PDB file of C-alpha atoms in Angstrom:
ATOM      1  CA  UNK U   1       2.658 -13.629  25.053  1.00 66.00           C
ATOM      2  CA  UNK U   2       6.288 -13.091  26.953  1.00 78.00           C
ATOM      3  CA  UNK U   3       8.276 -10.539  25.665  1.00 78.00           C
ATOM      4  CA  UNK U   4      10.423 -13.079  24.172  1.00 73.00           C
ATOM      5  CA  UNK U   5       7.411 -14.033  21.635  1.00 70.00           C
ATOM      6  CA  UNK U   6       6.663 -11.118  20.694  1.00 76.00           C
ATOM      7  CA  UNK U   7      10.346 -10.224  19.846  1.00 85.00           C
ATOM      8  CA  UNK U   8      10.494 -13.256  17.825  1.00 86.00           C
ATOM      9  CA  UNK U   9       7.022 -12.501  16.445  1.00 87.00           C
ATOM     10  CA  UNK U  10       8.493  -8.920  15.916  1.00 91.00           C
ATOM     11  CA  UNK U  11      11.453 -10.639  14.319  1.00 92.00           C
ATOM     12  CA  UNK U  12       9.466 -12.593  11.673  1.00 93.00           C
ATOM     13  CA  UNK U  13       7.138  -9.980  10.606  1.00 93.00           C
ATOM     14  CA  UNK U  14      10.431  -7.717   9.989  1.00 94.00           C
ATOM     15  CA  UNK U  15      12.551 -10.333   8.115  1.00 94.00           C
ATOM     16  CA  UNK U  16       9.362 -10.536   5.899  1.00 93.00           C
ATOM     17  CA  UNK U  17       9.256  -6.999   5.697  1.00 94.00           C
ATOM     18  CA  UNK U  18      13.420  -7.448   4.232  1.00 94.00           C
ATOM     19  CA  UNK U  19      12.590 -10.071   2.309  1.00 93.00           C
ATOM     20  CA  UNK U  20       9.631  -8.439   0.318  1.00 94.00           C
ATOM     21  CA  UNK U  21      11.418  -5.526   0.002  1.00 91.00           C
ATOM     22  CA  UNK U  22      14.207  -7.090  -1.863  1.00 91.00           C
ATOM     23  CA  UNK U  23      12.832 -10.100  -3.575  1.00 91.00           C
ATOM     24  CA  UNK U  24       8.832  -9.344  -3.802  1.00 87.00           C
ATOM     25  CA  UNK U  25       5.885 -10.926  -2.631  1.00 84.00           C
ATOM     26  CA  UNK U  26       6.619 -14.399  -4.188  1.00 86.00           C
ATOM     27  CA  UNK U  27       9.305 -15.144  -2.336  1.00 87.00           C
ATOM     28  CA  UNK U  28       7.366 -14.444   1.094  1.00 87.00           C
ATOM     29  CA  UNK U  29       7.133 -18.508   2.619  1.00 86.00           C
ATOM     30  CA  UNK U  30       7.290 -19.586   5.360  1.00 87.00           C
ATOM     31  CA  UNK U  31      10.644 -21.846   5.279  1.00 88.00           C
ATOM     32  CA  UNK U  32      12.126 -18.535   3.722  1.00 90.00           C
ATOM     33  CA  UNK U  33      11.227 -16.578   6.686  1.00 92.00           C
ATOM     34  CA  UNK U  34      11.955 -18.655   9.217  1.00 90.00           C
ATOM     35  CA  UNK U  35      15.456 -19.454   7.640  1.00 91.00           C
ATOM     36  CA  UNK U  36      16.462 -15.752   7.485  1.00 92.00           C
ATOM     37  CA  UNK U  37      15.258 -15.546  11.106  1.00 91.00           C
ATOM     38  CA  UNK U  38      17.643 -18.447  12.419  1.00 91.00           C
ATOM     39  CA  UNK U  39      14.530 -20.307  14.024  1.00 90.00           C
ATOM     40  CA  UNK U  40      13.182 -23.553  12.653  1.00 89.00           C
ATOM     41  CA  UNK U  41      10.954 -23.941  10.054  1.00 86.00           C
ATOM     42  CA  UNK U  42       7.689 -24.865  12.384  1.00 86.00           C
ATOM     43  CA  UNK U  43       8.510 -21.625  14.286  1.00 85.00           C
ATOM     44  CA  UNK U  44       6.330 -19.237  12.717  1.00 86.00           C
ATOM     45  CA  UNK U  45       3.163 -21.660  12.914  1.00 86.00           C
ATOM     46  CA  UNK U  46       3.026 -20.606  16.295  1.00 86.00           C
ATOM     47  CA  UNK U  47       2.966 -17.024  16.282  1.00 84.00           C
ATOM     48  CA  UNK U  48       0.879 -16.981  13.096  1.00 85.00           C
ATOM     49  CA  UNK U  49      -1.187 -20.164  12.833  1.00 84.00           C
ATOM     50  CA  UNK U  50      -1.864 -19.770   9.037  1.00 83.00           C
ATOM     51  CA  UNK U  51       0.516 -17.947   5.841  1.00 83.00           C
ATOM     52  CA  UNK U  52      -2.101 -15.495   5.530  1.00 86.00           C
ATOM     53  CA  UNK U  53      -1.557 -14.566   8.508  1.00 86.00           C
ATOM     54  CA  UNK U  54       1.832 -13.929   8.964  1.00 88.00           C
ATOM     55  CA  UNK U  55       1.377 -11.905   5.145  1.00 89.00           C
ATOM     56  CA  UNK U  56      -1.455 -10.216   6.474  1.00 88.00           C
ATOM     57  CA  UNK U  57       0.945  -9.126   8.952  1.00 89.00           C
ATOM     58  CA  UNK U  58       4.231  -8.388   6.869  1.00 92.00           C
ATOM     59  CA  UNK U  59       1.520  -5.916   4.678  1.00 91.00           C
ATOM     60  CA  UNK U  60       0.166  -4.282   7.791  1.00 89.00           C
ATOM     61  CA  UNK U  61       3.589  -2.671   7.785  1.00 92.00           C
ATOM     62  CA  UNK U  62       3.317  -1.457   4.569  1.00 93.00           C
ATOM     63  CA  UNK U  63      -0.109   0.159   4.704  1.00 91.00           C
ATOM     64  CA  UNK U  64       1.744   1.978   8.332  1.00 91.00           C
ATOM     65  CA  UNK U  65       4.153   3.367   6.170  1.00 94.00           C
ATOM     66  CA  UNK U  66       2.483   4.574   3.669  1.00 95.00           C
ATOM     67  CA  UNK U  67      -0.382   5.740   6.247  1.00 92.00           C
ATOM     68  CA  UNK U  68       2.433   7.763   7.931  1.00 93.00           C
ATOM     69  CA  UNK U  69       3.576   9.600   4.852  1.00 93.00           C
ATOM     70  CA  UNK U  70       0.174  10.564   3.794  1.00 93.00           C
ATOM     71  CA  UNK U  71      -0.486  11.267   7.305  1.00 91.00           C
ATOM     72  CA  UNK U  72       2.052  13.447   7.321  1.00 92.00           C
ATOM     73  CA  UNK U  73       1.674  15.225   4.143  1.00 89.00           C
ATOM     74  CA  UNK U  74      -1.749  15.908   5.148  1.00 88.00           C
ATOM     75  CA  UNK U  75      -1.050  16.922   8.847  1.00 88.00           C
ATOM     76  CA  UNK U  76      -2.400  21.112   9.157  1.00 80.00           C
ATOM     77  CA  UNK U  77      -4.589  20.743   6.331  1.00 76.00           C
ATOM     78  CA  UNK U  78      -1.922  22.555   3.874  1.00 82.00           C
ATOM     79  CA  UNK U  79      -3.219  23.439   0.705  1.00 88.00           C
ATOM     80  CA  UNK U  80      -6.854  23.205  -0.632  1.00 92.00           C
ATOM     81  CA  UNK U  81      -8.019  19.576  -0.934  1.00 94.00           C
ATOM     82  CA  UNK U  82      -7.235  19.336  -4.623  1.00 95.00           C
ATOM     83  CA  UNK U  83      -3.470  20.007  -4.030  1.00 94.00           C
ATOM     84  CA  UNK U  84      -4.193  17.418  -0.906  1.00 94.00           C
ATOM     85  CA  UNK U  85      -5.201  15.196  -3.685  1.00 95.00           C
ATOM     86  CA  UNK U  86      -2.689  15.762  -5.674  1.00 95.00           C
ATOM     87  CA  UNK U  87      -0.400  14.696  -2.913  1.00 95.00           C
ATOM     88  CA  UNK U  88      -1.876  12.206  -1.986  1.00 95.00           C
ATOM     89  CA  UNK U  89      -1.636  10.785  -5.820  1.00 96.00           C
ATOM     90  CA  UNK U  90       1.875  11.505  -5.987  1.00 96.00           C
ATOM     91  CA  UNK U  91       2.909   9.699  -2.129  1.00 96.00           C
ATOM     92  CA  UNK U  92       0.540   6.614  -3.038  1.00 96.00           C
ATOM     93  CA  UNK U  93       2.319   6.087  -7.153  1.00 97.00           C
ATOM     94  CA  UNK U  94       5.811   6.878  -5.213  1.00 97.00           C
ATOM     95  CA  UNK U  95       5.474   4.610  -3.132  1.00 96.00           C
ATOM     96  CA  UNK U  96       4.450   1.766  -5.549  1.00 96.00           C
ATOM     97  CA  UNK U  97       7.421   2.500  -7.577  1.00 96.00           C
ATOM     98  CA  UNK U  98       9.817   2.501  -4.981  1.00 95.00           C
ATOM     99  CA  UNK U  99       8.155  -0.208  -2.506  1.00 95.00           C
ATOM    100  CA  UNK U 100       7.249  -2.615  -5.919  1.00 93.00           C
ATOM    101  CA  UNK U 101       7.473  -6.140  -3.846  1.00 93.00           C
ATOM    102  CA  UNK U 102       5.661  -4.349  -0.245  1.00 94.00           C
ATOM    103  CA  UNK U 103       2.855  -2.861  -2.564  1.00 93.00           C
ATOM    104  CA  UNK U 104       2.347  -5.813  -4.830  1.00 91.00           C
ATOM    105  CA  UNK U 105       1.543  -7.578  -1.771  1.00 91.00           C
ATOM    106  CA  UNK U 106      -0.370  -4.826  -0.003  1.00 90.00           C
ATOM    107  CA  UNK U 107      -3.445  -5.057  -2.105  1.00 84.00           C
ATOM    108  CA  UNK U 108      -3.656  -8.380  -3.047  1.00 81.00           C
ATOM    109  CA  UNK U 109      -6.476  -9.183  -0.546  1.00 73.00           C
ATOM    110  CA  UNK U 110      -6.994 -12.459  -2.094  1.00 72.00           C
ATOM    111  CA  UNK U 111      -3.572 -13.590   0.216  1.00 70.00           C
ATOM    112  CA  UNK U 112      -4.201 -11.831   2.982  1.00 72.00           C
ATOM    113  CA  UNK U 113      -6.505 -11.723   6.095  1.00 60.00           C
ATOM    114  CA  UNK U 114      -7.915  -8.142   5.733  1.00 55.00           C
ATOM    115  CA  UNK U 115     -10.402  -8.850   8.889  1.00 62.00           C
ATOM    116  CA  UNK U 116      -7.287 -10.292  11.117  1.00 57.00           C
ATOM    117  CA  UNK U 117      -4.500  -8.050  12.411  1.00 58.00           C
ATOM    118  CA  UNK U 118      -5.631  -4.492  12.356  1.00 65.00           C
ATOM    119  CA  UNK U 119      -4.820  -4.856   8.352  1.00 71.00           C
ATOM    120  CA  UNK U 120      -8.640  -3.289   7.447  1.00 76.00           C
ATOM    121  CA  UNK U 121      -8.198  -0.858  10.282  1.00 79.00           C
ATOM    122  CA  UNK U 122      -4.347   0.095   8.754  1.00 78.00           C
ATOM    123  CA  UNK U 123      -5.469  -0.266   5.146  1.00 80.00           C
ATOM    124  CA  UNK U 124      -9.704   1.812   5.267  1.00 84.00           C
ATOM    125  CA  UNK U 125      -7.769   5.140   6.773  1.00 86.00           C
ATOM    126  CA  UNK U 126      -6.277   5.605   3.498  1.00 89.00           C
ATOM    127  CA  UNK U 127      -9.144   5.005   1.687  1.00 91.00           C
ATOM    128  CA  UNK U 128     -11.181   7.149   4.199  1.00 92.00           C
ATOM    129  CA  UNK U 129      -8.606  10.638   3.601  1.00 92.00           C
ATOM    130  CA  UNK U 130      -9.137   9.827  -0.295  1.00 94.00           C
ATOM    131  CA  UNK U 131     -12.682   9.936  -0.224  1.00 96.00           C
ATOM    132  CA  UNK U 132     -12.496  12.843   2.430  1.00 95.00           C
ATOM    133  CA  UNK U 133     -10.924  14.924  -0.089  1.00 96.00           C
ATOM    134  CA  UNK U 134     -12.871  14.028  -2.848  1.00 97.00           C
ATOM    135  CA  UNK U 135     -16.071  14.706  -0.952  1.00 97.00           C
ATOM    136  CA  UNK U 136     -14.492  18.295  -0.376  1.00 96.00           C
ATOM    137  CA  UNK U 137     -13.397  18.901  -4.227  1.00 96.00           C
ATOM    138  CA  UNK U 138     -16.300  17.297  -5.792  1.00 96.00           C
ATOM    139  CA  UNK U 139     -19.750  17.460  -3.354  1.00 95.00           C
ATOM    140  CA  UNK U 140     -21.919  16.722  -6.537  1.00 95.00           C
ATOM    141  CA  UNK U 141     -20.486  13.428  -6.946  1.00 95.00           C
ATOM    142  CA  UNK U 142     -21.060  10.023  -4.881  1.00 97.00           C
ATOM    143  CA  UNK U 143     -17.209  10.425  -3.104  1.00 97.00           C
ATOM    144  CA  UNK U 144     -16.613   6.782  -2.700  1.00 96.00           C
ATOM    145  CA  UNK U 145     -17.384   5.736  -6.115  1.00 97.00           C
ATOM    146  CA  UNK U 146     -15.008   8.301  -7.422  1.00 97.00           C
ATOM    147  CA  UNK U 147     -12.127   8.468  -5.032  1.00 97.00           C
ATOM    148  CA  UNK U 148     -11.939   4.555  -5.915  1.00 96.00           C
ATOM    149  CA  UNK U 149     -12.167   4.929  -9.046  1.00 97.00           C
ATOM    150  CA  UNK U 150      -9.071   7.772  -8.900  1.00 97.00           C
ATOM    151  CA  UNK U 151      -7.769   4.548  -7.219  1.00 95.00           C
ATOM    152  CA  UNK U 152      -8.413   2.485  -9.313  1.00 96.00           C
ATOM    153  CA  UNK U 153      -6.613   4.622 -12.027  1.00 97.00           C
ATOM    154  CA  UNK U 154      -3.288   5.793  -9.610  1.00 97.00           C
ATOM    155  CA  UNK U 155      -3.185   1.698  -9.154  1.00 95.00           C
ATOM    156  CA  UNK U 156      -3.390   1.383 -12.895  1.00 96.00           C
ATOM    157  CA  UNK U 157      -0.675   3.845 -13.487  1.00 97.00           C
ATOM    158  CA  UNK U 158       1.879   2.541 -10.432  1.00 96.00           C
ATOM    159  CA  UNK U 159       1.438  -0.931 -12.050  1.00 94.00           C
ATOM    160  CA  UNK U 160       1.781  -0.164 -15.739  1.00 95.00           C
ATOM    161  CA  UNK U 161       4.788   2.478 -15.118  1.00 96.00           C
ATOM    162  CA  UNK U 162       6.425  -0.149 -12.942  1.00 92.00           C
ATOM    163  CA  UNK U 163       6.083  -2.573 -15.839  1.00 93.00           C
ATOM    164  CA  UNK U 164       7.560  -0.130 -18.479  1.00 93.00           C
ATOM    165  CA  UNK U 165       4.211  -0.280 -20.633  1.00 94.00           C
ATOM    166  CA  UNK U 166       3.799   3.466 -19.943  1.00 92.00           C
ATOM    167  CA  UNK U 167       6.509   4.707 -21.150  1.00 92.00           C
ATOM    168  CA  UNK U 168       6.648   2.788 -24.259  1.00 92.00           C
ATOM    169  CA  UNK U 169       2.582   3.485 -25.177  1.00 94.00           C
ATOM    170  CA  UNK U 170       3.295   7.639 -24.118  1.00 93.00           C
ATOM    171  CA  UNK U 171       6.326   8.487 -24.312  1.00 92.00           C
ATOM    172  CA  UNK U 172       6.725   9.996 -20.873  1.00 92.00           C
ATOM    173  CA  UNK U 173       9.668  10.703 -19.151  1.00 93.00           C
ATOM    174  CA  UNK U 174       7.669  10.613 -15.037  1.00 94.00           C
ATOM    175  CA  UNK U 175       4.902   9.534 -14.110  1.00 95.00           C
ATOM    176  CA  UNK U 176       3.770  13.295 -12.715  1.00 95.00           C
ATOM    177  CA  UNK U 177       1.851  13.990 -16.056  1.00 95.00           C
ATOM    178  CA  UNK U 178      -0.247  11.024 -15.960  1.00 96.00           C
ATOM    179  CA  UNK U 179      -1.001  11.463 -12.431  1.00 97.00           C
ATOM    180  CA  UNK U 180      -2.470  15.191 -13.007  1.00 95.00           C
ATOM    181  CA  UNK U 181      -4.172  13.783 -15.944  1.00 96.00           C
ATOM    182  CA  UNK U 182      -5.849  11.185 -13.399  1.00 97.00           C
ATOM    183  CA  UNK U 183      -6.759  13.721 -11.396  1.00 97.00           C
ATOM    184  CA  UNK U 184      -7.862  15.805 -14.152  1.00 96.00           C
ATOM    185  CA  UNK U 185     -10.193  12.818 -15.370  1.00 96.00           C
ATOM    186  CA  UNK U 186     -12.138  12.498 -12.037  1.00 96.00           C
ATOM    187  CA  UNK U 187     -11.997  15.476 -10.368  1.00 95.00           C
ATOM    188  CA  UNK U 188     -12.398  17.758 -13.315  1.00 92.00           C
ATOM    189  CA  UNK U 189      -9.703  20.042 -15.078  1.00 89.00           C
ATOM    190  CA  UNK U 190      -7.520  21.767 -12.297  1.00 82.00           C
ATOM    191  CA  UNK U 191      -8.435  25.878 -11.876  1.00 75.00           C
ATOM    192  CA  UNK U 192      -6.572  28.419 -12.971  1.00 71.00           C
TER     193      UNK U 192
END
């Protein structure tokens, strides 16, 4: 690939990055993209032969972000794992709430091509520092099963705070009180 294909590849991964950002996963075609990136409409077919593709691509991004902030937050091994966890928790629903159209599309692996484009080798990492930390906070359980079910739950709580269901069923006025009680629920009460 010249350098002048992979800007323009470059080019149209980024405008999809914009254009998820602002107006959410369903507005993420092809025409769209190429449009915003001043090339014709057939352009993208050749740097990404299928949609999935090209989405599987715009959501690698995503999963590098958030990779980097957990990355970071967990970079020296601050803390004991649970307060790792907790961060964790806390990075993964603030980014959900504040990346709504980027995560939406992020972990709807029924678009995307998790085996094509380094997504599964973007996305597992995450998983893999959840169920790290888990291991280390709870070595009497089966780690995987309950780091995805924590998850599961963050997901749960991301989605129906983003919604407004949350608030209206609780009452709360953050999310940060539903996330320790996540925590609380699979990891066992916090000690004192």
């Amino acid at each position: 690939m010249t350098e002048q294909e992979a800007g323009l590849r470059a080019r149209l991964v980024a405008v999809g990055v914009d254009l998820v950002t602002q107006e959410g996963a369903q507005a993420l075609s092809l025409r769209e993209i190429a449009r915003r990136a001043g090339v014709s409409h057939g352009a993208p077919r050749r740097y990404f032969p299928t949609h999935l593709e090209l989405l599987s691509a715009i959501a690698r991004e995503g999963f590098a972000e958030l990779g980097s902030e957990v990355a970071e937050e967990l970079r020296g091994g601050k803390g004991s794992p649970r307060a790792q966890l907790a961060a964790l928790a806390r990075i993964y629903v603030d980014f959900a709430l504040s990346h709504r159209g980027m995560y939406e599309l992020m972990f709807r692996h029924d678009l995307l091509e998790s085996n094509s484009l380094g997504l599964r080798e973007t996305s597992l990492p995450l998983f893999n520092s959840l169920v790290d930390l888990v291991s280390r906070v709870r070595p009497d359980v089966r780690a995987p099963d309950v780091a995805g079910a924590l998850w599961a739950n963050l997901h749960g709580i991301a989605q129906l705070w983003g919604w407004g269901s949350l608030q209206l069923a609780t009452g709360a006025d953050g999310v940060e009180p539903l996330v320790r009680a996540a925590l609380d629920a699979h990891l066992g009460p916090e000690p004192r």
